[in-house]
PDB file of C-alpha atoms and ligand atoms in Angstrom:
ATOM      1  CA  MET A   1     -17.982 -18.731  18.205  1.00  0.00           C
ATOM      2  CA  SER A   2     -14.822 -16.813  18.970  1.00  0.00           C
ATOM      3  CA  ILE A   3     -13.391 -15.069  15.921  1.00  0.00           C
ATOM      4  CA  ASP A   4      -9.704 -14.257  15.660  1.00  0.00           C
ATOM      5  CA  LEU A   5      -8.868 -11.606  13.040  1.00  0.00           C
ATOM      6  CA  SER A   6      -5.122 -11.651  13.671  1.00  0.00           C
ATOM      7  CA  VAL A   7      -2.761 -12.503  10.811  1.00  0.00           C
ATOM      8  CA  THR A   8       0.925 -13.136  10.303  1.00  0.00           C
ATOM      9  CA  LEU A   9       2.357 -11.108   7.433  1.00  0.00           C
ATOM     10  CA  CYS A  10       5.904 -12.105   6.423  1.00  0.00           C
ATOM     11  CA  GLY A  11       6.515 -13.331   9.976  1.00  0.00           C
ATOM     12  CA  VAL A  12       5.038 -10.195  11.579  1.00  0.00           C
ATOM     13  CA  HIS A  13       1.944 -10.494  13.781  1.00  0.00           C
ATOM     14  CA  LEU A  14      -0.915  -8.034  13.072  1.00  0.00           C
ATOM     15  CA  PRO A  15      -3.914  -7.856  15.440  1.00  0.00           C
ATOM     16  CA  ASN A  16      -6.212  -7.614  12.429  1.00  0.00           C
ATOM     17  CA  PRO A  17      -5.728  -7.567   8.629  1.00  0.00           C
ATOM     18  CA  THR A  18      -6.472  -3.880   7.967  1.00  0.00           C
ATOM     19  CA  ILE A  19      -3.533  -1.701   6.963  1.00  0.00           C
ATOM     20  CA  LEU A  20      -3.386   2.044   6.366  1.00  0.00           C
ATOM     21  CA  ALA A  21      -2.262   2.236   2.722  1.00  0.00           C
ATOM     22  CA  SER A  22       0.703   4.405   1.926  1.00  0.00           C
ATOM     23  CA  GLY A  23       0.121   7.896   0.596  1.00  0.00           C
ATOM     24  CA  ILE A  24      -3.033   8.902   2.433  1.00  0.00           C
ATOM     25  CA  LEU A  25      -1.772   9.939   5.857  1.00  0.00           C
ATOM     26  CA  GLY A  26       1.349   8.714   7.609  1.00  0.00           C
ATOM     27  CA  LEU A  27       3.808  11.593   7.628  1.00  0.00           C
ATOM     28  CA  THR A  28       3.741  12.180  11.376  1.00  0.00           C
ATOM     29  CA  HIS A  29       3.711   9.780  14.291  1.00  0.00           C
ATOM     30  CA  GLU A  30       0.681  11.544  15.826  1.00  0.00           C
ATOM     31  CA  VAL A  31      -1.480  10.756  12.799  1.00  0.00           C
ATOM     32  CA  MET A  32      -0.189   7.178  12.567  1.00  0.00           C
ATOM     33  CA  VAL A  33      -1.131   6.658  16.224  1.00  0.00           C
ATOM     34  CA  ARG A  34      -4.640   8.038  15.577  1.00  0.00           C
ATOM     35  CA  VAL A  35      -5.074   5.545  12.725  1.00  0.00           C
ATOM     36  CA  ALA A  36      -3.911   2.736  15.025  1.00  0.00           C
ATOM     37  CA  GLU A  37      -6.347   3.850  17.726  1.00  0.00           C
ATOM     38  CA  ALA A  38      -9.110   3.819  15.105  1.00  0.00           C
ATOM     39  CA  GLY A  39      -8.506   0.092  14.684  1.00  0.00           C
ATOM     40  CA  ALA A  40      -5.892  -0.485  11.954  1.00  0.00           C
ATOM     41  CA  GLY A  41      -3.713  -3.578  12.351  1.00  0.00           C
ATOM     42  CA  ALA A  42      -0.745  -1.810  10.730  1.00  0.00           C
ATOM     43  CA  VAL A  43       0.030   1.626   9.365  1.00  0.00           C
ATOM     44  CA  THR A  44       2.135   2.454   6.331  1.00  0.00           C
ATOM     45  CA  THR A  45       4.060   5.712   6.149  1.00  0.00           C
ATOM     46  CA  LYS A  46       3.809   7.974   3.150  1.00  0.00           C
ATOM     47  CA  SER A  47       6.590   7.024   0.721  1.00  0.00           C
ATOM     48  CA  ILE A  48       9.986   8.223   1.933  1.00  0.00           C
ATOM     49  CA  SER A  49      12.843   9.421  -0.286  1.00  0.00           C
ATOM     50  CA  LEU A  50      16.456  10.253   0.577  1.00  0.00           C
ATOM     51  CA  ALA A  51      15.934  13.992   0.024  1.00  0.00           C
ATOM     52  CA  PRO A  52      12.837  16.035   0.916  1.00  0.00           C
ATOM     53  CA  ARG A  53      10.322  16.506  -1.902  1.00  0.00           C
ATOM     54  CA  ASP A  54       7.772  19.320  -2.181  1.00  0.00           C
ATOM     55  CA  GLY A  55       5.461  17.378  -4.480  1.00  0.00           C
ATOM     56  CA  TYR A  56       3.106  19.007  -6.960  1.00  0.00           C
ATOM     57  CA  PRO A  57       1.132  22.225  -6.375  1.00  0.00           C
ATOM     58  CA  ASN A  58      -2.527  22.107  -5.290  1.00  0.00           C
ATOM     59  CA  PRO A  59      -4.989  20.756  -6.161  1.00  0.00           C
ATOM     60  CA  VAL A  60      -3.358  17.352  -5.691  1.00  0.00           C
ATOM     61  CA  VAL A  61      -6.484  15.295  -5.102  1.00  0.00           C
ATOM     62  CA  LEU A  62     -10.062  15.369  -6.370  1.00  0.00           C
ATOM     63  CA  ASP A  63     -13.131  13.434  -5.246  1.00  0.00           C
ATOM     64  CA  TRP A  64     -14.854  12.927  -8.617  1.00  0.00           C
ATOM     65  CA  GLY A  65     -17.804  10.995  -7.165  1.00  0.00           C
ATOM     66  CA  PRO A  66     -17.185   7.311  -7.848  1.00  0.00           C
ATOM     67  CA  GLY A  67     -13.578   7.575  -6.638  1.00  0.00           C
ATOM     68  CA  LEU A  68     -10.547   9.777  -6.160  1.00  0.00           C
ATOM     69  CA  ILE A  69      -7.863  10.968  -8.531  1.00  0.00           C
ATOM     70  CA  ASN A  70      -4.552  12.186  -7.135  1.00  0.00           C
ATOM     71  CA  ALA A  71      -1.177  13.486  -8.169  1.00  0.00           C
ATOM     72  CA  VAL A  72       0.603  14.405  -4.972  1.00  0.00           C
ATOM     73  CA  GLY A  73       4.105  14.056  -6.358  1.00  0.00           C
ATOM     74  CA  LEU A  74       5.460  11.873  -3.542  1.00  0.00           C
ATOM     75  CA  SER A  75       5.843  14.833  -1.193  1.00  0.00           C
ATOM     76  CA  ASN A  76       7.679  13.960   2.021  1.00  0.00           C
ATOM     77  CA  PRO A  77      10.233  15.587   4.312  1.00  0.00           C
ATOM     78  CA  GLY A  78      12.996  13.102   3.437  1.00  0.00           C
ATOM     79  CA  VAL A  79      14.621  10.243   5.270  1.00  0.00           C
ATOM     80  CA  GLU A  80      16.279  12.222   8.081  1.00  0.00           C
ATOM     81  CA  VAL A  81      12.970  13.585   9.364  1.00  0.00           C
ATOM     82  CA  MET A  82      11.045  10.390   8.692  1.00  0.00           C
ATOM     83  CA  VAL A  83      13.342   8.097  10.694  1.00  0.00           C
ATOM     84  CA  GLU A  84      12.522  10.195  13.772  1.00  0.00           C
ATOM     85  CA  GLU A  85       8.798   9.914  13.009  1.00  0.00           C
ATOM     86  CA  ILE A  86       9.132   6.148  12.590  1.00  0.00           C
ATOM     87  CA  ARG A  87      10.968   5.799  15.914  1.00  0.00           C
ATOM     88  CA  ALA A  88       8.339   7.891  17.718  1.00  0.00           C
ATOM     89  CA  ALA A  89       5.479   6.015  16.049  1.00  0.00           C
ATOM     90  CA  LYS A  90       6.971   2.607  16.871  1.00  0.00           C
ATOM     91  CA  GLU A  91       7.151   3.505  20.536  1.00  0.00           C
ATOM     92  CA  ARG A  92       3.480   4.510  20.643  1.00  0.00           C
ATOM     93  CA  LEU A  93       2.204   1.681  18.419  1.00  0.00           C
ATOM     94  CA  ALA A  94       3.956  -1.135  20.270  1.00  0.00           C
ATOM     95  CA  PRO A  95       1.613  -1.149  23.310  1.00  0.00           C
ATOM     96  CA  LEU A  96      -1.343  -1.358  20.891  1.00  0.00           C
ATOM     97  CA  GLY A  97       0.234  -4.306  19.058  1.00  0.00           C
ATOM     98  CA  VAL A  98      -0.059  -2.308  15.816  1.00  0.00           C
ATOM     99  CA  ARG A  99       2.762  -2.651  13.268  1.00  0.00           C
ATOM    100  CA  LEU A 100       4.558  -0.040  11.225  1.00  0.00           C
ATOM    101  CA  ILE A 101       5.393  -0.427   7.549  1.00  0.00           C
ATOM    102  CA  ALA A 102       7.837   2.088   6.085  1.00  0.00           C
ATOM    103  CA  SER A 103       7.169   2.872   2.430  1.00  0.00           C
ATOM    104  CA  ILE A 104      10.242   3.911   0.458  1.00  0.00           C
ATOM    105  CA  PHE A 105      10.950   5.067  -3.062  1.00  0.00           C
ATOM    106  CA  ALA A 106      13.908   6.471  -4.980  1.00  0.00           C
ATOM    107  CA  ASP A 107      14.696   8.121  -8.284  1.00  0.00           C
ATOM    108  CA  THR A 108      17.224   5.479  -9.333  1.00  0.00           C
ATOM    109  CA  ILE A 109      17.700   1.758  -8.761  1.00  0.00           C
ATOM    110  CA  TYR A 110      20.933   2.561  -6.921  1.00  0.00           C
ATOM    111  CA  ASP A 111      19.269   5.032  -4.480  1.00  0.00           C
ATOM    112  CA  PHE A 112      16.836   2.386  -3.243  1.00  0.00           C
ATOM    113  CA  GLY A 113      19.821   0.853  -1.384  1.00  0.00           C
ATOM    114  CA  PRO A 114      20.762   3.764   0.903  1.00  0.00           C
ATOM    115  CA  THR A 115      17.097   4.696   1.353  1.00  0.00           C
ATOM    116  CA  ALA A 116      16.309   1.183   2.591  1.00  0.00           C
ATOM    117  CA  ARG A 117      19.371   1.224   4.860  1.00  0.00           C
ATOM    118  CA  TYR A 118      18.575   4.566   6.522  1.00  0.00           C
ATOM    119  CA  VAL A 119      14.916   3.771   7.004  1.00  0.00           C
ATOM    120  CA  SER A 120      15.622   0.280   8.365  1.00  0.00           C
ATOM    121  CA  ALA A 121      17.811   1.747  11.085  1.00  0.00           C
ATOM    122  CA  ALA A 122      14.647   3.252  12.606  1.00  0.00           C
ATOM    123  CA  GLY A 123      13.238  -0.254  13.129  1.00  0.00           C
ATOM    124  CA  PRO A 124      10.042  -0.435  11.039  1.00  0.00           C
ATOM    125  CA  ASP A 125       8.377  -3.867  11.161  1.00  0.00           C
ATOM    126  CA  LEU A 126       8.341  -4.135   7.379  1.00  0.00           C
ATOM    127  CA  ILE A 127       9.553  -2.160   4.375  1.00  0.00           C
ATOM    128  CA  GLU A 128       7.258  -1.511   1.430  1.00  0.00           C
ATOM    129  CA  VAL A 129       8.990  -0.601  -1.816  1.00  0.00           C
ATOM    130  CA  ASN A 130       6.955   1.793  -3.932  1.00  0.00           C
ATOM    131  CA  ILE A 131       7.908   1.168  -7.547  1.00  0.00           C
ATOM    132  CA  SER A 132       4.463   1.921  -8.915  1.00  0.00           C
ATOM    133  CA  CYS A 133       3.571   5.606  -8.513  1.00  0.00           C
ATOM    134  CA  PRO A 134       1.773   6.575 -11.732  1.00  0.00           C
ATOM    135  CA  ASN A 135       2.476  10.302 -11.275  1.00  0.00           C
ATOM    136  CA  LEU A 136       5.947  10.515 -12.722  1.00  0.00           C
ATOM    137  CA  ASP A 137       7.904  13.641 -13.590  1.00  0.00           C
ATOM    138  CA  ASP A 138       8.628  14.136 -17.292  1.00  0.00           C
ATOM    139  CA  ASP A 139      12.266  13.076 -16.856  1.00  0.00           C
ATOM    140  CA  TYR A 140      11.289   9.504 -15.891  1.00  0.00           C
ATOM    141  CA  LEU A 141      10.997   7.098 -18.784  1.00  0.00           C
ATOM    142  CA  GLN A 142       8.570   4.795 -16.978  1.00  0.00           C
ATOM    143  CA  MET A 143       7.822   3.506 -13.480  1.00  0.00           C
ATOM    144  CA  PHE A 144      10.114   0.747 -12.147  1.00  0.00           C
ATOM    145  CA  ALA A 145       7.128  -1.599 -11.857  1.00  0.00           C
ATOM    146  CA  ALA A 146       6.579  -1.471 -15.616  1.00  0.00           C
ATOM    147  CA  ASP A 147       9.453  -3.833 -16.339  1.00  0.00           C
ATOM    148  CA  PRO A 148       9.945  -7.191 -14.569  1.00  0.00           C
ATOM    149  CA  TYR A 149      13.744  -6.991 -14.891  1.00  0.00           C
ATOM    150  CA  VAL A 150      13.967  -3.472 -13.454  1.00  0.00           C
ATOM    151  CA  ALA A 151      11.477  -4.334 -10.673  1.00  0.00           C
ATOM    152  CA  GLY A 152      13.689  -7.295  -9.761  1.00  0.00           C
ATOM    153  CA  GLN A 153      16.807  -5.111  -9.729  1.00  0.00           C
ATOM    154  CA  VAL A 154      15.185  -2.643  -7.324  1.00  0.00           C
ATOM    155  CA  THR A 155      14.083  -5.517  -5.083  1.00  0.00           C
ATOM    156  CA  ARG A 156      17.638  -6.938  -4.971  1.00  0.00           C
ATOM    157  CA  ARG A 157      19.031  -3.522  -4.069  1.00  0.00           C
ATOM    158  CA  VAL A 158      16.566  -3.149  -1.190  1.00  0.00           C
ATOM    159  CA  LYS A 159      17.027  -6.718   0.069  1.00  0.00           C
ATOM    160  CA  GLY A 160      20.786  -6.180   0.168  1.00  0.00           C
ATOM    161  CA  ASN A 161      20.320  -3.175   2.435  1.00  0.00           C
ATOM    162  CA  THR A 162      17.771  -4.215   5.030  1.00  0.00           C
ATOM    163  CA  ASP A 163      17.123  -6.959   7.557  1.00  0.00           C
ATOM    164  CA  ARG A 164      13.373  -6.165   7.535  1.00  0.00           C
ATOM    165  CA  PRO A 165      10.826  -8.196   5.523  1.00  0.00           C
ATOM    166  CA  VAL A 166      10.255  -6.494   2.171  1.00  0.00           C
ATOM    167  CA  LEU A 167       6.913  -5.975   0.427  1.00  0.00           C
ATOM    168  CA  VAL A 168       7.052  -4.701  -3.156  1.00  0.00           C
ATOM    169  CA  LYS A 169       4.106  -2.561  -4.270  1.00  0.00           C
ATOM    170  CA  LEU A 170       3.019  -3.303  -7.826  1.00  0.00           C
ATOM    171  CA  SER A 171       1.052  -1.401 -10.421  1.00  0.00           C
ATOM    172  CA  PRO A 172      -2.131  -2.409 -12.245  1.00  0.00           C
ATOM    173  CA  ASN A 173      -0.892  -0.340 -15.206  1.00  0.00           C
ATOM    174  CA  VAL A 174       1.020  -3.197 -16.816  1.00  0.00           C
ATOM    175  CA  THR A 175       0.189  -5.827 -19.387  1.00  0.00           C
ATOM    176  CA  ASP A 176       1.093  -8.747 -17.151  1.00  0.00           C
ATOM    177  CA  ILE A 177       1.301  -8.076 -13.401  1.00  0.00           C
ATOM    178  CA  VAL A 178       2.066 -11.747 -12.691  1.00  0.00           C
ATOM    179  CA  ARG A 179       5.378 -11.530 -14.559  1.00  0.00           C
ATOM    180  CA  VAL A 180       6.376  -8.540 -12.430  1.00  0.00           C
ATOM    181  CA  ALA A 181       5.322 -10.360  -9.249  1.00  0.00           C
ATOM    182  CA  GLU A 182       7.358 -13.418 -10.234  1.00  0.00           C
ATOM    183  CA  ALA A 183      10.413 -11.254 -10.958  1.00  0.00           C
ATOM    184  CA  VAL A 184      10.344  -9.492  -7.587  1.00  0.00           C
ATOM    185  CA  VAL A 185       9.769 -12.745  -5.700  1.00  0.00           C
ATOM    186  CA  GLU A 186      12.705 -14.334  -7.517  1.00  0.00           C
ATOM    187  CA  ALA A 187      14.747 -11.278  -6.490  1.00  0.00           C
ATOM    188  CA  GLY A 188      13.887 -11.916  -2.834  1.00  0.00           C
ATOM    189  CA  ALA A 189      10.651 -10.021  -2.084  1.00  0.00           C
ATOM    190  CA  ASP A 190       9.016 -11.423   1.051  1.00  0.00           C
ATOM    191  CA  GLY A 191       5.558 -10.258  -0.002  1.00  0.00           C
ATOM    192  CA  ILE A 192       3.631  -8.271  -2.593  1.00  0.00           C
ATOM    193  CA  THR A 193       1.357  -5.269  -2.181  1.00  0.00           C
ATOM    194  CA  ALA A 194      -1.202  -5.123  -4.970  1.00  0.00           C
ATOM    195  CA  VAL A 195      -2.126  -2.601  -6.243  1.00  0.00           C
ATOM    196  CA  ASN A 196      -1.182   1.070  -6.505  1.00  0.00           C
ATOM    197  CA  SER A 197      -3.589   3.483  -8.192  1.00  0.00           C
ATOM    198  CA  LEU A 198      -4.711   3.065 -11.792  1.00  0.00           C
ATOM    199  CA  GLY A 199      -3.858   5.292 -14.687  1.00  0.00           C
ATOM    200  CA  PRO A 200      -2.835   7.983 -14.928  1.00  0.00           C
ATOM    201  CA  GLY A 201      -6.299   9.313 -15.599  1.00  0.00           C
ATOM    202  CA  LEU A 202      -7.490  12.776 -16.567  1.00  0.00           C
ATOM    203  CA  ILE A 203     -10.443  14.894 -15.422  1.00  0.00           C
ATOM    204  CA  LEU A 204     -11.178  18.305 -16.949  1.00  0.00           C
ATOM    205  CA  ASP A 205     -12.976  21.387 -15.772  1.00  0.00           C
ATOM    206  CA  ILE A 206     -15.157  21.649 -18.884  1.00  0.00           C
ATOM    207  CA  GLU A 207     -15.676  25.414 -18.401  1.00  0.00           C
ATOM    208  CA  THR A 208     -11.975  26.121 -18.836  1.00  0.00           C
ATOM    209  CA  GLY A 209     -11.061  22.978 -20.727  1.00  0.00           C
ATOM    210  CA  ARG A 210      -8.144  22.500 -18.311  1.00  0.00           C
ATOM    211  CA  PRO A 211      -7.321  19.525 -16.066  1.00  0.00           C
ATOM    212  CA  ILE A 212      -8.516  20.002 -12.484  1.00  0.00           C
ATOM    213  CA  LEU A 213      -5.373  18.577 -10.878  1.00  0.00           C
ATOM    214  CA  ALA A 214      -2.416  20.952 -11.055  1.00  0.00           C
ATOM    215  CA  HIS A 215      -0.214  18.136 -12.355  1.00  0.00           C
ATOM    216  CA  GLY A 216      -2.774  17.382 -15.066  1.00  0.00           C
ATOM    217  CA  THR A 217      -3.101  13.616 -14.851  1.00  0.00           C
ATOM    218  CA  GLY A 218      -3.338  11.505 -11.685  1.00  0.00           C
ATOM    219  CA  GLY A 219      -3.775   8.011 -10.248  1.00  0.00           C
ATOM    220  CA  VAL A 220      -7.351   6.742  -9.967  1.00  0.00           C
ATOM    221  CA  SER A 221      -8.290   5.035  -6.693  1.00  0.00           C
ATOM    222  CA  GLY A 222     -11.345   4.091  -4.661  1.00  0.00           C
ATOM    223  CA  PRO A 223     -14.240   1.780  -5.636  1.00  0.00           C
ATOM    224  CA  PRO A 224     -13.731   1.997  -9.448  1.00  0.00           C
ATOM    225  CA  LEU A 225     -10.312   0.371  -8.937  1.00  0.00           C
ATOM    226  CA  ARG A 226     -11.601  -2.511  -6.804  1.00  0.00           C
ATOM    227  CA  PRO A 227     -12.541  -5.123  -9.448  1.00  0.00           C
ATOM    228  CA  ILE A 228      -9.161  -4.653 -11.123  1.00  0.00           C
ATOM    229  CA  ALA A 229      -7.318  -4.924  -7.804  1.00  0.00           C
ATOM    230  CA  VAL A 230      -9.240  -8.081  -6.874  1.00  0.00           C
ATOM    231  CA  ARG A 231      -8.323  -9.722 -10.187  1.00  0.00           C
ATOM    232  CA  CYS A 232      -4.660  -8.723  -9.766  1.00  0.00           C
ATOM    233  CA  VAL A 233      -4.536 -10.160  -6.214  1.00  0.00           C
ATOM    234  CA  ARG A 234      -6.137 -13.420  -7.382  1.00  0.00           C
ATOM    235  CA  ASP A 235      -3.667 -13.848 -10.241  1.00  0.00           C
ATOM    236  CA  ILE A 236      -0.635 -13.016  -8.087  1.00  0.00           C
ATOM    237  CA  TYR A 237      -1.771 -15.290  -5.231  1.00  0.00           C
ATOM    238  CA  ARG A 238      -2.090 -18.192  -7.662  1.00  0.00           C
ATOM    239  CA  ALA A 239       1.342 -17.565  -9.190  1.00  0.00           C
ATOM    240  CA  VAL A 240       3.708 -16.882  -6.284  1.00  0.00           C
ATOM    241  CA  ASP A 241       4.303 -18.339  -2.865  1.00  0.00           C
ATOM    242  CA  VAL A 242       4.539 -15.177  -0.748  1.00  0.00           C
ATOM    243  CA  PRO A 243       1.838 -13.243   1.121  1.00  0.00           C
ATOM    244  CA  VAL A 244      -0.145 -10.605  -0.758  1.00  0.00           C
ATOM    245  CA  VAL A 245      -1.501  -7.384   0.742  1.00  0.00           C
ATOM    246  CA  GLY A 246      -4.623  -6.616  -1.293  1.00  0.00           C
ATOM    247  CA  MET A 247      -5.635  -3.009  -1.800  1.00  0.00           C
ATOM    248  CA  GLY A 248      -7.651  -0.876  -4.173  1.00  0.00           C
ATOM    249  CA  GLY A 249     -11.107   0.472  -3.376  1.00  0.00           C
ATOM    250  CA  VAL A 250     -11.743  -1.460  -0.153  1.00  0.00           C
ATOM    251  CA  THR A 251     -14.429   0.384   1.841  1.00  0.00           C
ATOM    252  CA  SER A 252     -16.264  -2.355   3.784  1.00  0.00           C
ATOM    253  CA  GLY A 253     -15.990  -5.749   5.440  1.00  0.00           C
ATOM    254  CA  ARG A 254     -17.556  -7.206   2.314  1.00  0.00           C
ATOM    255  CA  ASP A 255     -14.690  -5.811   0.212  1.00  0.00           C
ATOM    256  CA  ALA A 256     -12.098  -7.076   2.704  1.00  0.00           C
ATOM    257  CA  ALA A 257     -13.660 -10.575   2.641  1.00  0.00           C
ATOM    258  CA  GLU A 258     -13.481 -10.522  -1.154  1.00  0.00           C
ATOM    259  CA  MET A 259      -9.752  -9.696  -0.999  1.00  0.00           C
ATOM    260  CA  VAL A 260      -9.158 -12.574   1.444  1.00  0.00           C
ATOM    261  CA  LEU A 261     -11.191 -14.935  -0.755  1.00  0.00           C
ATOM    262  CA  VAL A 262      -8.821 -14.228  -3.668  1.00  0.00           C
ATOM    263  CA  GLY A 263      -5.789 -14.784  -1.443  1.00  0.00           C
ATOM    264  CA  ALA A 264      -4.906 -11.602   0.428  1.00  0.00           C
ATOM    265  CA  THR A 265      -3.238 -12.050   3.806  1.00  0.00           C
ATOM    266  CA  ALA A 266      -3.982  -8.436   4.748  1.00  0.00           C
ATOM    267  CA  VAL A 267      -6.016  -5.616   3.245  1.00  0.00           C
ATOM    268  CA  GLY A 268      -4.937  -2.029   2.597  1.00  0.00           C
ATOM    269  CA  ILE A 269      -7.361   0.847   3.080  1.00  0.00           C
ATOM    270  CA  GLY A 270      -6.672   4.283   1.629  1.00  0.00           C
ATOM    271  CA  SER A 271      -9.243   6.281  -0.326  1.00  0.00           C
ATOM    272  CA  ALA A 272     -12.073   5.070   1.951  1.00  0.00           C
ATOM    273  CA  ILE A 273     -10.670   7.340   4.660  1.00  0.00           C
ATOM    274  CA  ALA A 274     -11.663  10.320   2.502  1.00  0.00           C
ATOM    275  CA  TYR A 275     -15.268   9.072   2.433  1.00  0.00           C
ATOM    276  CA  GLN A 276     -15.705   7.455   5.836  1.00  0.00           C
ATOM    277  CA  GLY A 277     -12.959   8.903   8.027  1.00  0.00           C
ATOM    278  CA  MET A 278     -10.622   6.868  10.213  1.00  0.00           C
ATOM    279  CA  LYS A 279     -13.493   4.898  11.697  1.00  0.00           C
ATOM    280  CA  VAL A 280     -13.438   2.809   8.507  1.00  0.00           C
ATOM    281  CA  PHE A 281     -10.803   0.502  10.067  1.00  0.00           C
ATOM    282  CA  GLY A 282     -13.045  -0.485  12.986  1.00  0.00           C
ATOM    283  CA  GLU A 283     -16.073  -0.786  10.692  1.00  0.00           C
ATOM    284  CA  VAL A 284     -14.278  -3.071   8.229  1.00  0.00           C
ATOM    285  CA  CYS A 285     -13.136  -5.322  11.092  1.00  0.00           C
ATOM    286  CA  ARG A 286     -16.626  -5.555  12.600  1.00  0.00           C
ATOM    287  CA  GLU A 287     -18.229  -6.304   9.210  1.00  0.00           C
ATOM    288  CA  LEU A 288     -15.557  -8.879   8.443  1.00  0.00           C
ATOM    289  CA  GLU A 289     -16.224 -10.557  11.783  1.00  0.00           C
ATOM    290  CA  SER A 290     -19.929 -10.762  11.079  1.00  0.00           C
ATOM    291  CA  TYR A 291     -19.218 -12.271   7.618  1.00  0.00           C
ATOM    292  CA  MET A 292     -16.993 -14.882   9.303  1.00  0.00           C
ATOM    293  CA  GLU A 293     -19.586 -15.612  11.934  1.00  0.00           C
ATOM    294  CA  ARG A 294     -22.262 -16.178   9.279  1.00  0.00           C
ATOM    295  CA  HIS A 295     -19.976 -18.613   7.459  1.00  0.00           C
ATOM    296  CA  GLY A 296     -18.551 -20.347  10.533  1.00  0.00           C
ATOM    297  CA  PHE A 297     -14.963 -19.201   9.907  1.00  0.00           C
ATOM    298  CA  GLU A 298     -12.983 -18.664  13.102  1.00  0.00           C
ATOM    299  CA  ARG A 299      -9.866 -17.426  11.343  1.00  0.00           C
ATOM    300  CA  LEU A 300      -9.091 -15.786   8.004  1.00  0.00           C
ATOM    301  CA  GLU A 301      -6.997 -18.813   6.957  1.00  0.00           C
ATOM    302  CA  ARG A 302     -10.231 -20.796   6.760  1.00  0.00           C
ATOM    303  CA  PHE A 303     -11.331 -18.976   3.608  1.00  0.00           C
ATOM    304  CA  ARG A 304      -8.171 -17.350   2.247  1.00  0.00           C
ATOM    305  CA  GLY A 305      -7.730 -18.141  -1.425  1.00  0.00           C
ATOM    306  CA  ARG A 306     -10.968 -20.153  -1.591  1.00  0.00           C
ATOM    307  CA  GLY A 307     -12.629 -17.797  -4.066  1.00  0.00           C
ATOM    308  CA  GLY A 308     -12.118 -16.553  -7.592  1.00  0.00           C
TER     309      GLY A 308
HETATM  310  C1  SIN B   1       1.789  10.544  -5.387  1.00  0.00           C
HETATM  311  O1  SIN B   1       2.448  10.917  -4.403  1.00  0.00           O
HETATM  312  O2  SIN B   1       1.670  11.259  -6.404  1.00  0.00           O
HETATM  313  C2  SIN B   1       1.129   9.196  -5.373  1.00  0.00           C
HETATM  314  C3  SIN B   1       1.972   8.148  -4.762  1.00  0.00           C
HETATM  315  C4  SIN B   1       1.725   6.774  -5.321  1.00  0.00           C
HETATM  316  O3  SIN B   1       0.707   6.545  -5.975  1.00  0.00           O
HETATM  317  O4  SIN B   1       2.557   5.886  -5.131  1.00  0.00           O
END
């Protein structure tokens, strides 16, 4: 049986459904190319803001055993540097057939517009709008993804400033993620990414009584997040008529199959890189293929949304 892992995400062809999740790597074109060569179907940049951001002091990430906790502070060199990285990455990814997703964020609803415009000029295949970082500075009232109306407003601002398909990245830290998904789809989102990290959580050094992360709290990711992410993807898939990129604790082909069963068109991989290295993309694809072979599925469409 010949198995075809390729998918179409918001009109964009991916050679396979694995995507480098935003925030892990993805600040330089060299690293994005290495991820593509390791087998990813698409790579997502780290979230890009108009102005450069230093982020929080170290330590910004901790492997606490079952998963990771991070508070990086959305560090990035700003849009001017990142458009050059996107252009360079696009050139090197194109021959591999691997797609580039530019993740953007802004401090205000208004600033999402110019950020989307600048970044789009570099020609990413898709834009992902990060409205769900749980590691906010004290001067933020709440993340944009916490309120369906505000999430919709951000989506409208981005859609009015780009010709690229727009994914909106949602948070599991809300009472009703489906309402937020419905609001962003009504505002024009072409797809949903679900989910960002959970929390914020807190881990102490019990000898000092102080948090281990310099920021104090941080977003929880990796396998402990997976059952929550799977439930969120299932609920969103059932409620809206746009593709969903499922992410949260995916480390194996088994986990990717589970995401597809609850409706994901593609599957983000992030924290697993810390445990397994970049080879995780190739491994997930091979394991997914063997799952499909066992079940007689030639394409992912054959079982997408059939579970849950
Ligand atoms: C961070 O940079 O602190 C995390 C980014 C995110 O979770 O969106």
